[in-house]
Every structure is written in structure tokens, then in C-alpha cells.
PDB file of C-alpha atoms in Angstrom:
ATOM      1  CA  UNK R   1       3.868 -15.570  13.917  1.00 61.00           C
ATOM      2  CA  UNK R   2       6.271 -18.426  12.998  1.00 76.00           C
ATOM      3  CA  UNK R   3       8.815 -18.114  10.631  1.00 93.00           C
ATOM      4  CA  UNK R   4       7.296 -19.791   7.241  1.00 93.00           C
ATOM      5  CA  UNK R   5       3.871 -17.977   8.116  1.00 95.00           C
ATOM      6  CA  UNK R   6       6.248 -14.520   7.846  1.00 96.00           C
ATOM      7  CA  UNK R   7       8.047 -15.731   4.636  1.00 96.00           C
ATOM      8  CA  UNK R   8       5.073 -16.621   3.327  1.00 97.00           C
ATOM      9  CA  UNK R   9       3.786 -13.178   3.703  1.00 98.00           C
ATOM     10  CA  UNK R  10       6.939 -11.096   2.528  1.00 97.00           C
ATOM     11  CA  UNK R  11       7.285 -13.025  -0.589  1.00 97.00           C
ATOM     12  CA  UNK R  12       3.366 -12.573  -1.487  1.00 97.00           C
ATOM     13  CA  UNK R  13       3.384  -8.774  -0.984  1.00 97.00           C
ATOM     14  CA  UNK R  14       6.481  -8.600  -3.509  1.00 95.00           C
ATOM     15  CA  UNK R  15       4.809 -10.544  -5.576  1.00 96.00           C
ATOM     16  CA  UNK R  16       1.855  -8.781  -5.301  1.00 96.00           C
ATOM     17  CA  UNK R  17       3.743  -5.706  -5.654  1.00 94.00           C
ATOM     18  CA  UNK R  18       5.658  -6.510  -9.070  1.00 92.00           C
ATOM     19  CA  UNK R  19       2.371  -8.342 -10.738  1.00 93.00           C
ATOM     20  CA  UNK R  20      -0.649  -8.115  -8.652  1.00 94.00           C
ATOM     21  CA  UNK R  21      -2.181 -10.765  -6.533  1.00 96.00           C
ATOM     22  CA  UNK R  22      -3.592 -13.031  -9.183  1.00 95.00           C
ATOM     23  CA  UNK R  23      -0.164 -12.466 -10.991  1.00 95.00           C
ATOM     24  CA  UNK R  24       1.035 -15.381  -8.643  1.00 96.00           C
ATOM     25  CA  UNK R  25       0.192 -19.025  -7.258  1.00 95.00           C
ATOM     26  CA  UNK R  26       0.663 -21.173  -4.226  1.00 95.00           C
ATOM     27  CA  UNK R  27       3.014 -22.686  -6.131  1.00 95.00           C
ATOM     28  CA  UNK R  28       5.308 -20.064  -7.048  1.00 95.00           C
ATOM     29  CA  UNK R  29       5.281 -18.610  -3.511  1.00 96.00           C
ATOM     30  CA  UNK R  30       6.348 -22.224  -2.862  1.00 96.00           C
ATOM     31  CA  UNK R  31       9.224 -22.438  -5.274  1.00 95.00           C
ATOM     32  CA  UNK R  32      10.353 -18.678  -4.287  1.00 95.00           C
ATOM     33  CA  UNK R  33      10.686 -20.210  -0.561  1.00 95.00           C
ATOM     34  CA  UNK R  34      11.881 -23.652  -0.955  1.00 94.00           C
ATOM     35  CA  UNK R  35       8.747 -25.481   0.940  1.00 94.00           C
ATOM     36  CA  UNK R  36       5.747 -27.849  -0.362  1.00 93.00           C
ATOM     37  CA  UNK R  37       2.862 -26.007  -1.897  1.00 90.00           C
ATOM     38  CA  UNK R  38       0.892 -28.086   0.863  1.00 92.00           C
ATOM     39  CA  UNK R  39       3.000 -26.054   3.670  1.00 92.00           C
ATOM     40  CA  UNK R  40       1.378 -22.629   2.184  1.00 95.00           C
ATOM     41  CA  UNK R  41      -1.805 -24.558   2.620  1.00 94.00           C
ATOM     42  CA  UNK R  42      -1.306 -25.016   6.376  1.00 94.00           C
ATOM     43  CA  UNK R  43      -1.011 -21.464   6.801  1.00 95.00           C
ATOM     44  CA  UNK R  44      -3.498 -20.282   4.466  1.00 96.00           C
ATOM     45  CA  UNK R  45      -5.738 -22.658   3.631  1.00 96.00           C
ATOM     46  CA  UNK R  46      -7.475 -20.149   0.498  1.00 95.00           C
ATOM     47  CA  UNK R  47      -5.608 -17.614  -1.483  1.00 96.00           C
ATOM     48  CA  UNK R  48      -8.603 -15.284  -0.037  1.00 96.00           C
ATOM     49  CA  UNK R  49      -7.294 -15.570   3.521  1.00 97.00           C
ATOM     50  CA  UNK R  50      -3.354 -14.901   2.383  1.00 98.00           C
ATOM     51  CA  UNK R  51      -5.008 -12.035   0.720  1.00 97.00           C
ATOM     52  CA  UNK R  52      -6.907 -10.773   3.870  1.00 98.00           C
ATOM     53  CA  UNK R  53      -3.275 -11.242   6.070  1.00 98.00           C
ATOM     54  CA  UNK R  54      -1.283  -9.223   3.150  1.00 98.00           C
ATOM     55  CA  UNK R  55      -3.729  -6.508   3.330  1.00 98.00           C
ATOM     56  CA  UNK R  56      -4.037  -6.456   7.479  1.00 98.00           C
ATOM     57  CA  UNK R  57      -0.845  -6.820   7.832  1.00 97.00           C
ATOM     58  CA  UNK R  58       0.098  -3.187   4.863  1.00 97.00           C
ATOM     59  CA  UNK R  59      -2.612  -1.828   6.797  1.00 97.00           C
ATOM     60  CA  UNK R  60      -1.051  -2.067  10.257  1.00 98.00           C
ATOM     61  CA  UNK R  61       2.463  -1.258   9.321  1.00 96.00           C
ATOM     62  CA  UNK R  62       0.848   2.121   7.660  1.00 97.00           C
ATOM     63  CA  UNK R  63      -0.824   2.767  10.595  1.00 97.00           C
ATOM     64  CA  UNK R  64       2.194   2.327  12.463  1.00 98.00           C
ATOM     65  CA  UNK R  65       3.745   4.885  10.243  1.00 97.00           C
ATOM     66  CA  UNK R  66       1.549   7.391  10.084  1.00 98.00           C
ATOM     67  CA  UNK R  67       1.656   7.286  14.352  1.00 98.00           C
ATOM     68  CA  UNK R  68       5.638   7.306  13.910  1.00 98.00           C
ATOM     69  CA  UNK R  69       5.333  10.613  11.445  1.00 98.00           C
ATOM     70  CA  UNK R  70       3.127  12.474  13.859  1.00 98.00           C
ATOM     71  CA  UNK R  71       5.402  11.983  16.797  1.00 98.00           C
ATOM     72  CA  UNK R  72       8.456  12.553  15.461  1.00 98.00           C
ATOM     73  CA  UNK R  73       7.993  14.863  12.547  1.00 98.00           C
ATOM     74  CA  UNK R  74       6.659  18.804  13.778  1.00 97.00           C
ATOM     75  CA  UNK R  75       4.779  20.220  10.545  1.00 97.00           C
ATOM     76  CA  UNK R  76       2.249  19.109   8.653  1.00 97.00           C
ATOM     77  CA  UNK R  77       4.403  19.954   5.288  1.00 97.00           C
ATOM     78  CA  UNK R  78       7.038  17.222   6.910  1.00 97.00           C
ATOM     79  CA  UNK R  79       4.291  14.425   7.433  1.00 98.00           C
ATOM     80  CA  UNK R  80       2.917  15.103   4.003  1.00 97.00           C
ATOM     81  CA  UNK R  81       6.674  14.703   2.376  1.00 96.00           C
ATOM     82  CA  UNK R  82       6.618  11.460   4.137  1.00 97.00           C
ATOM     83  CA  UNK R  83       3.841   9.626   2.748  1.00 97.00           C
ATOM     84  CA  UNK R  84       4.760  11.275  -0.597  1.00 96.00           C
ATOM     85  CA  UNK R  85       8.461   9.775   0.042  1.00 95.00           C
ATOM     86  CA  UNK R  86       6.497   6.047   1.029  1.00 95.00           C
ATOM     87  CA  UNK R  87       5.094   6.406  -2.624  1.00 94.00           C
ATOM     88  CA  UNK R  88       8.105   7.123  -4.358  1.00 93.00           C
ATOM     89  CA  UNK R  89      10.128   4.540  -2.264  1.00 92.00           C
ATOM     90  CA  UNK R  90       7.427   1.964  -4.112  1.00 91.00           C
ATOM     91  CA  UNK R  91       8.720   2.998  -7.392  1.00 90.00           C
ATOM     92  CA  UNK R  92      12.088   3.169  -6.680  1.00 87.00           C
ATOM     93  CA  UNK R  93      11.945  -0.451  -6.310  1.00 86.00           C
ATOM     94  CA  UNK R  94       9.635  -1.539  -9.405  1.00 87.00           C
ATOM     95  CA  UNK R  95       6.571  -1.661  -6.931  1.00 90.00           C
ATOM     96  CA  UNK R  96       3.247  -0.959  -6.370  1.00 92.00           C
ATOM     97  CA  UNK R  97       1.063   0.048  -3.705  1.00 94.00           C
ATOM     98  CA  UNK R  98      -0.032  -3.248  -2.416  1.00 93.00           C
ATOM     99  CA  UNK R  99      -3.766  -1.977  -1.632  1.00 95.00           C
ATOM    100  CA  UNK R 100      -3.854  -0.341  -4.403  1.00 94.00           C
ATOM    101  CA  UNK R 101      -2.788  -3.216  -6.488  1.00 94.00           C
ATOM    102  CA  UNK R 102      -5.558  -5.465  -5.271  1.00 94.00           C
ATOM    103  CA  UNK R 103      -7.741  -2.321  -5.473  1.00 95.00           C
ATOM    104  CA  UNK R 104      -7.333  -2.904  -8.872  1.00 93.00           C
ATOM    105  CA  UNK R 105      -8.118  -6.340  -8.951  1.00 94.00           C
ATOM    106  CA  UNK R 106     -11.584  -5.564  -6.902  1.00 91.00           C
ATOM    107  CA  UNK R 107     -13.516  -7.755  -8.732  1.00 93.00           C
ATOM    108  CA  UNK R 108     -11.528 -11.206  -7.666  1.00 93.00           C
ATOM    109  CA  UNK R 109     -10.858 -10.410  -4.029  1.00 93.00           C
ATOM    110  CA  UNK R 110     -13.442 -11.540  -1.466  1.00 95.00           C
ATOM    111  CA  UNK R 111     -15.764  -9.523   0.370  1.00 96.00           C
ATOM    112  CA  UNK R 112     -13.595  -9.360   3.971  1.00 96.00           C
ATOM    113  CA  UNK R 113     -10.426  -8.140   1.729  1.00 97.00           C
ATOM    114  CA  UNK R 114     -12.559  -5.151   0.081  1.00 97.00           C
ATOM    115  CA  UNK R 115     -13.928  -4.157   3.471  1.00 97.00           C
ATOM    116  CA  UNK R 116     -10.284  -4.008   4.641  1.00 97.00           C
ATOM    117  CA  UNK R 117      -8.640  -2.453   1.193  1.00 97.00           C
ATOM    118  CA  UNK R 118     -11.514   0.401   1.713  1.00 97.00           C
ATOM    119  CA  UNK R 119     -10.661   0.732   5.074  1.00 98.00           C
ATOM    120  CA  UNK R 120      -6.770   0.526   4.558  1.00 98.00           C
ATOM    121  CA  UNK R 121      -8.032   4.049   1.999  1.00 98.00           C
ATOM    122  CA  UNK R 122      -9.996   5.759   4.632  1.00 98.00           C
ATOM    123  CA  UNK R 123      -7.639   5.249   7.549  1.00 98.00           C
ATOM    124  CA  UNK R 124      -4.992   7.365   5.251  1.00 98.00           C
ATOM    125  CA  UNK R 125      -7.723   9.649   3.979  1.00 98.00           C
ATOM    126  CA  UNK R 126      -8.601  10.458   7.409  1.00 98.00           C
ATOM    127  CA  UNK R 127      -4.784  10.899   8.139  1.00 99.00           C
ATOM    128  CA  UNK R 128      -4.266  13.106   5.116  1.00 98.00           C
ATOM    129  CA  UNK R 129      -7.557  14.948   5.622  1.00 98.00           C
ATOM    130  CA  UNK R 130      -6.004  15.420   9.341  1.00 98.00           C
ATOM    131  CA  UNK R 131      -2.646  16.903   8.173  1.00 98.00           C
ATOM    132  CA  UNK R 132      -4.401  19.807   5.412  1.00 97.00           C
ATOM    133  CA  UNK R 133      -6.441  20.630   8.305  1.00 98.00           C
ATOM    134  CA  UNK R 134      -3.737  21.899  10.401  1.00 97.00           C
ATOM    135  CA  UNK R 135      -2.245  23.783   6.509  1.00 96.00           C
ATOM    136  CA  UNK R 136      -5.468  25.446   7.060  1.00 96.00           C
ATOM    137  CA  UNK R 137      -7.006  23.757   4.066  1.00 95.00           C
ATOM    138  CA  UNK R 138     -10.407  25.284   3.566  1.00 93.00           C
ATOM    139  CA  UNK R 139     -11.784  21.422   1.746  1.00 96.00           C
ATOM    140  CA  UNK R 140      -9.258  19.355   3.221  1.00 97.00           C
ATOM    141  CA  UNK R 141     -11.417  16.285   3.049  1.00 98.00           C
ATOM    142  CA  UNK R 142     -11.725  16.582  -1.013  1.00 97.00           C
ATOM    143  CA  UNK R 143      -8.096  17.178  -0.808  1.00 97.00           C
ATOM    144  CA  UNK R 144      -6.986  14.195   0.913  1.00 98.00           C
ATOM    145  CA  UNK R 145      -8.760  12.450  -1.507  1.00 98.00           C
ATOM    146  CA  UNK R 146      -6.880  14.100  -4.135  1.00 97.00           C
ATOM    147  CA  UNK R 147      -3.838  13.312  -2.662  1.00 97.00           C
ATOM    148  CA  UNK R 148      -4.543   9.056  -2.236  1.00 98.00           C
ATOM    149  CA  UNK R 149      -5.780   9.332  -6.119  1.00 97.00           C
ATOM    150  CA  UNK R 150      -2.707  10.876  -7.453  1.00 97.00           C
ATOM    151  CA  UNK R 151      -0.439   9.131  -5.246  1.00 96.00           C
ATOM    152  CA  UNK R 152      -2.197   5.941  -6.695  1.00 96.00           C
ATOM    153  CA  UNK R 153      -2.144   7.450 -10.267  1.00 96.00           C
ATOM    154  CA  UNK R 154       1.052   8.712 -10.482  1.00 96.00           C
ATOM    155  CA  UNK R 155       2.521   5.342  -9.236  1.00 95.00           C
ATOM    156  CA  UNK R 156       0.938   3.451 -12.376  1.00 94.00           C
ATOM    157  CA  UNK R 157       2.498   6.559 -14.513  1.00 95.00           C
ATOM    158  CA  UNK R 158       5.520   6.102 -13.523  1.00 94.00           C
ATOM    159  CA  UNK R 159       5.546   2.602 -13.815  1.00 92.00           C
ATOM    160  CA  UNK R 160       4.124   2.708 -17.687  1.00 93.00           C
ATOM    161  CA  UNK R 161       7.094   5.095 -18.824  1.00 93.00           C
ATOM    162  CA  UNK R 162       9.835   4.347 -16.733  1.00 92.00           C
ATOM    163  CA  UNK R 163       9.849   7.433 -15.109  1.00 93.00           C
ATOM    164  CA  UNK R 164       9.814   7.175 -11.053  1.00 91.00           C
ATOM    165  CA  UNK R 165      10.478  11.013 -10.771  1.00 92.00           C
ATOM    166  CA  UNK R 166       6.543  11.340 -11.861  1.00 95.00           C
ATOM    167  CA  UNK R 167       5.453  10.367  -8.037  1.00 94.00           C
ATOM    168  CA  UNK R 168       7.329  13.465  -6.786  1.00 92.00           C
ATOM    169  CA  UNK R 169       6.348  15.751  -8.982  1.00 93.00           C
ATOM    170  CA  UNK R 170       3.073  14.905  -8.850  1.00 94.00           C
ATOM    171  CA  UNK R 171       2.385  15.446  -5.081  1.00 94.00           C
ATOM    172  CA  UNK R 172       4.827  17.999  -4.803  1.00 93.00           C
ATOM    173  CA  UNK R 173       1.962  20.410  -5.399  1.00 89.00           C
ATOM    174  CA  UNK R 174       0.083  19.257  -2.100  1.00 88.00           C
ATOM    175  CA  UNK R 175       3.038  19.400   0.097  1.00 90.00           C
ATOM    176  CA  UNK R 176       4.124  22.846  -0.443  1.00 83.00           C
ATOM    177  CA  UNK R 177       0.914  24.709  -2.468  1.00 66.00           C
TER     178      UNK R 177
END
């Protein structure tokens, strides 16, 4: 991936992160970087397919995350307090979930970038559902889902008042009963 492609794609997701994907143009990414508008257009030639690499690229780095938590981290509880800490480290910086930022702005995405947002959300559901399995979770499907909704919830919460403590406290609950 060459260089511009790469800061094309870092400055997007904060962008995305901070005001949402239609919170932003080519231009502004351009300014933010210091190239031509018509250089953004090189690498993606449609704000659709910058939104389809933002949301491929989020999905494999959680993917690669998830794999790094089961392999280095031994309980279930620990993986859990992971993802919860992912969440929190969003808020911590005045972010957002970048899926579920465009997952909020469904209605303007194309139809390649839902398929990938919804399976971005059932890659960590299956994950999640994975982990209260192995706590011996009697519905741990229904509870992974739980999870990925308050997770999401909690983030905007937190946001609205200020408050990134909210995210904690509101998965706490799933990580230790």
C-alpha cells in the first residue's frame, strides 16, 4: 500500500471517528494531508470505495485483535476486558466506533460497505458469543448481542455528557456477572 494511499486512510477514519463519514470531503482529507484533491481521486476514485477500504481495513485490524486476545490472554473474563478496554480507548480519545459510526449513517453508504459493516458486527458477535460460551453462558448468543449494543450505546452516552467512564461501567456487568 503506498504511502499517500495509507495517509489517506488514517486521516479518513479520524475523521470519520470525530464526525462521521459524511462529516468530511475529499477536500478536507486533502487539506489535512497537504496533496491535490485530484491525488485522493487516484486512490479512490468515489467516496463509496474510501468508505469500503476504511471499513475492510477496521475490520481486519479487529480481527487481528481478537486472534491476538485469544492467544495471549487465558480467560474468557480477560478477552472480554479487552474489547471492553478497545471501547473505552475510543472515548478516551473523542472517538467513535468507526463501524458503528457509518452504521449510523446506513442510509448513505453503498450496498458493498453495509454488507461489510454487518459483517464487521457478526465477526465480533460470533467472537463475543464464543467467549460467554466458555463463562458457561446459558444464551450466550443473545448476550453477545447485548454486549456489541451497549458497547455501541454507551459510546454515544458518553460522548453526549462528557462522561467516558460510562463505557466501563456499562460492560462491566458482562465481564464479571
Amino acid at each position: 500500500m503506498s504511502d499517500t494511499r495509507t495517509k489517506i486512510l488514517d486521516v479518513a477514519e479520524h475523521l470519520t471517528q470525530l464526525k462521521g463519514f459524511n462529516g468530511f470531503s475529499y477536500l478536507d482529507l486533502a487539506d489535512a494531508i497537504g496533496i491535490k484533491n485530484s491525488s485522493i481521486h487516484y486512490h479512490f476514485k468515489a467516496k463509496a470505495d474510501l468508505a469500503l477500504a476504511l471499513v475492510e481495513r477496521v475490520h481486519e485490524v479487529q480481527s487481528t485483535a481478537l486472534d491476538a486476545f485469544d492467544n495471549t490472554l487465558d480467560t474468557p473474563q480477560q478477552r472480554l476486558q479487552a474489547v471492553a478496554d478497545s471501547f473505552q480507548a475510543y472515548i478516551q480519545d473523542e472517538k467513535f466506533c468507526l463501524c458503528g459510526m457509518m452504521a449510523a449513517e446506513l442510509q448513505s453508504v453503498s450496498p458493498a460497505v453495509r454488507s461489510h459493516l454487518t459483517l464487521y458486527f457478526k465477526d465480533l458477535q460470533a467472537w463475543l458469543t464464543k467467549q460467554f460460551v466458555a463463562m458457561g453462558e446459558t444464551d450466550a448468543q443473545n448476550r453477545a448481542l447485548r454486549f456489541v449494543s451497549t458497547a455501541e450505546g454507551s459510546l454515544l452516552l458518553a460522548r453526549l455528557e462528557g462522561d467516558p467512564q460510562i463505557v466501563g461501567q456499562a460492560l462491566k456487568s458482562f465481564i464479571h456477572g
